[in-house]
Amino acid sequence: TSREPLRVYGEHEFAVPPLDPAEEGVALFEVRAQAVRPDFKVGEHNAATVTTICRRLDGLPLAIELAAARMKLHTPHALLGRLAGRLNFLTGGARDLPPRQQTLRAAIAWSYDLLTPDEQRLFARFSVFEGGASLEAFSEICGFGLALDPFDGLESLVGKSLIRQVGGADGEPRFIMLESLIEFATERLAESGEDEAARIAHARYYLRLARQIALALHTSDEAQAVRQFPMEYPNLRTAWLFAASRKDDELL
């Protein structure tokens, strides 16, 4: 396996997705929890909570293992409540593992530190999106002030599994980031001093998009607008809340 494609002749890529939270994730959680608490079982009384834990952890095996290791002192319900700050909570991996596999933060930081400075900025800026981004939105919101072409940067981040490409409701590619990575990227954006600029760019883009959707209603493009709105609603709501927090009447 490799962190990214090697780009050698004859190479074929097989992307390994995260675990299915409801099945594989729960099974892994139970096995690793039993290593520290032999009497632990997943049953009717806690299956829904354990599934939610695995879903909140994006089905990432390392994150699930680190969370399960905390079951020595926590119930599943209490563990779920601690996941809001998962990067600081999910620590304590086996001492005989490499340092990057002993905490979730270290695992993400290891990959982040191998990025170029412009790739790091793109990664951090992506955290402003809620519910994913279209190719156009990514380019306009994240691509300002870089020497790197934003499309090349996006391709690199997708290749390194830091951003995932999925199919959108309109058939166009859509890009998403796992919650654990968003938490890390949000911290990096705040540290960079670009947080406000990125969020203003995000709000202005979705203001334009809201106007386009509104104008498309009651026209021949109405069906497309109706499909687009629920897909972009999380970003539109995030943009509106940002404008409200700034008391920016123009954006509002």
mmCIF file of N, CA and C in Angstrom, residues 35 48 55 59 79 106 119 121 124 126 135 154 156 159 166 180 184 187 190-191 194 199:
data_model
loop_
_atom_site.group_PDB
_atom_site.id
_atom_site.type_symbol
_atom_site.label_atom_id
_atom_site.label_comp_id
_atom_site.label_asym_id
_atom_site.label_seq_id
_atom_site.Cartn_x
_atom_site.Cartn_y
_atom_site.Cartn_z
ATOM 1 N N ALA A 35 -10.048 -6.275 24.174
ATOM 2 C CA ALA A 35 -8.636 -6.402 24.547
ATOM 3 C C ALA A 35 -8.347 -5.697 25.862
ATOM 4 N N ALA A 48 -26.591 0.666 18.815
ATOM 5 C CA ALA A 48 -26.836 1.937 18.127
ATOM 6 C C ALA A 48 -25.767 2.961 18.507
ATOM 7 N N ARG A 55 -19.462 5.769 13.088
ATOM 8 C CA ARG A 55 -19.828 6.707 12.030
ATOM 9 C C ARG A 55 -19.182 8.062 12.275
ATOM 10 N N GLY A 59 -15.421 5.723 10.034
ATOM 11 C CA GLY A 59 -15.047 4.369 9.658
ATOM 12 C C GLY A 59 -13.547 4.157 9.546
ATOM 13 N N LEU A 79 -18.223 7.611 25.934
ATOM 14 C CA LEU A 79 -17.214 7.726 24.892
ATOM 15 C C LEU A 79 -17.710 8.601 23.758
ATOM 16 N N ALA A 106 -1.494 12.535 15.301
ATOM 17 C CA ALA A 106 -0.184 12.252 14.720
ATOM 18 C C ALA A 106 -0.316 11.619 13.344
ATOM 19 N N GLU A 119 -0.178 23.122 -0.992
ATOM 20 C CA GLU A 119 -1.117 22.032 -0.751
ATOM 21 C C GLU A 119 -1.661 22.108 0.673
ATOM 22 N N ARG A 121 -2.128 24.827 2.364
ATOM 23 C CA ARG A 121 -3.097 25.936 2.397
ATOM 24 C C ARG A 121 -4.429 25.504 1.788
ATOM 25 N N ALA A 124 -6.199 23.239 4.310
ATOM 26 C CA ALA A 124 -6.778 23.998 5.416
ATOM 27 C C ALA A 124 -8.011 24.776 4.979
ATOM 28 N N PHE A 126 -10.098 24.083 2.706
ATOM 29 C CA PHE A 126 -11.246 23.226 2.392
ATOM 30 C C PHE A 126 -12.163 23.056 3.603
ATOM 31 N N LEU A 135 -16.432 21.397 -8.044
ATOM 32 C CA LEU A 135 -15.125 21.757 -8.581
ATOM 33 C C LEU A 135 -14.998 23.270 -8.697
ATOM 34 N N LEU A 154 -5.891 20.097 -5.982
ATOM 35 C CA LEU A 154 -7.010 19.234 -5.621
ATOM 36 C C LEU A 154 -6.719 17.794 -6.035
ATOM 37 N N SER A 156 -3.874 16.393 -6.296
ATOM 38 C CA SER A 156 -2.871 15.866 -5.379
ATOM 39 C C SER A 156 -3.503 15.460 -4.049
ATOM 40 N N GLY A 159 -5.446 12.335 -4.492
ATOM 41 C CA GLY A 159 -4.527 11.214 -4.632
ATOM 42 C C GLY A 159 -3.938 10.769 -3.314
ATOM 43 N N VAL A 166 -16.627 12.131 -4.873
ATOM 44 C CA VAL A 166 -17.852 11.343 -4.943
ATOM 45 C C VAL A 166 -18.711 11.915 -6.058
ATOM 46 N N SER A 180 -12.890 13.864 10.736
ATOM 47 C CA SER A 180 -11.642 13.903 11.502
ATOM 48 C C SER A 180 -10.629 14.816 10.832
ATOM 49 N N PHE A 184 -8.890 18.751 11.985
ATOM 50 C CA PHE A 184 -7.472 19.091 11.877
ATOM 51 C C PHE A 184 -7.277 20.276 10.938
ATOM 52 N N GLU A 187 -8.161 23.665 12.456
ATOM 53 C CA GLU A 187 -7.088 24.170 13.328
ATOM 54 C C GLU A 187 -5.981 24.833 12.506
ATOM 55 N N ALA A 190 -7.087 28.263 11.171
ATOM 56 C CA ALA A 190 -7.047 29.285 12.214
ATOM 57 C C ALA A 190 -5.616 29.738 12.475
ATOM 58 N N GLU A 191 -4.669 28.797 12.476
ATOM 59 C CA GLU A 191 -3.267 29.131 12.713
ATOM 60 C C GLU A 191 -2.666 29.943 11.568
ATOM 61 N N GLU A 194 -5.631 32.870 7.712
ATOM 62 C CA GLU A 194 -6.453 33.012 6.503
ATOM 63 C C GLU A 194 -7.913 32.652 6.746
ATOM 64 N N ARG A 199 -13.427 32.373 4.703
ATOM 65 C CA ARG A 199 -14.859 32.332 5.007
ATOM 66 C C ARG A 199 -15.612 33.452 4.282
#
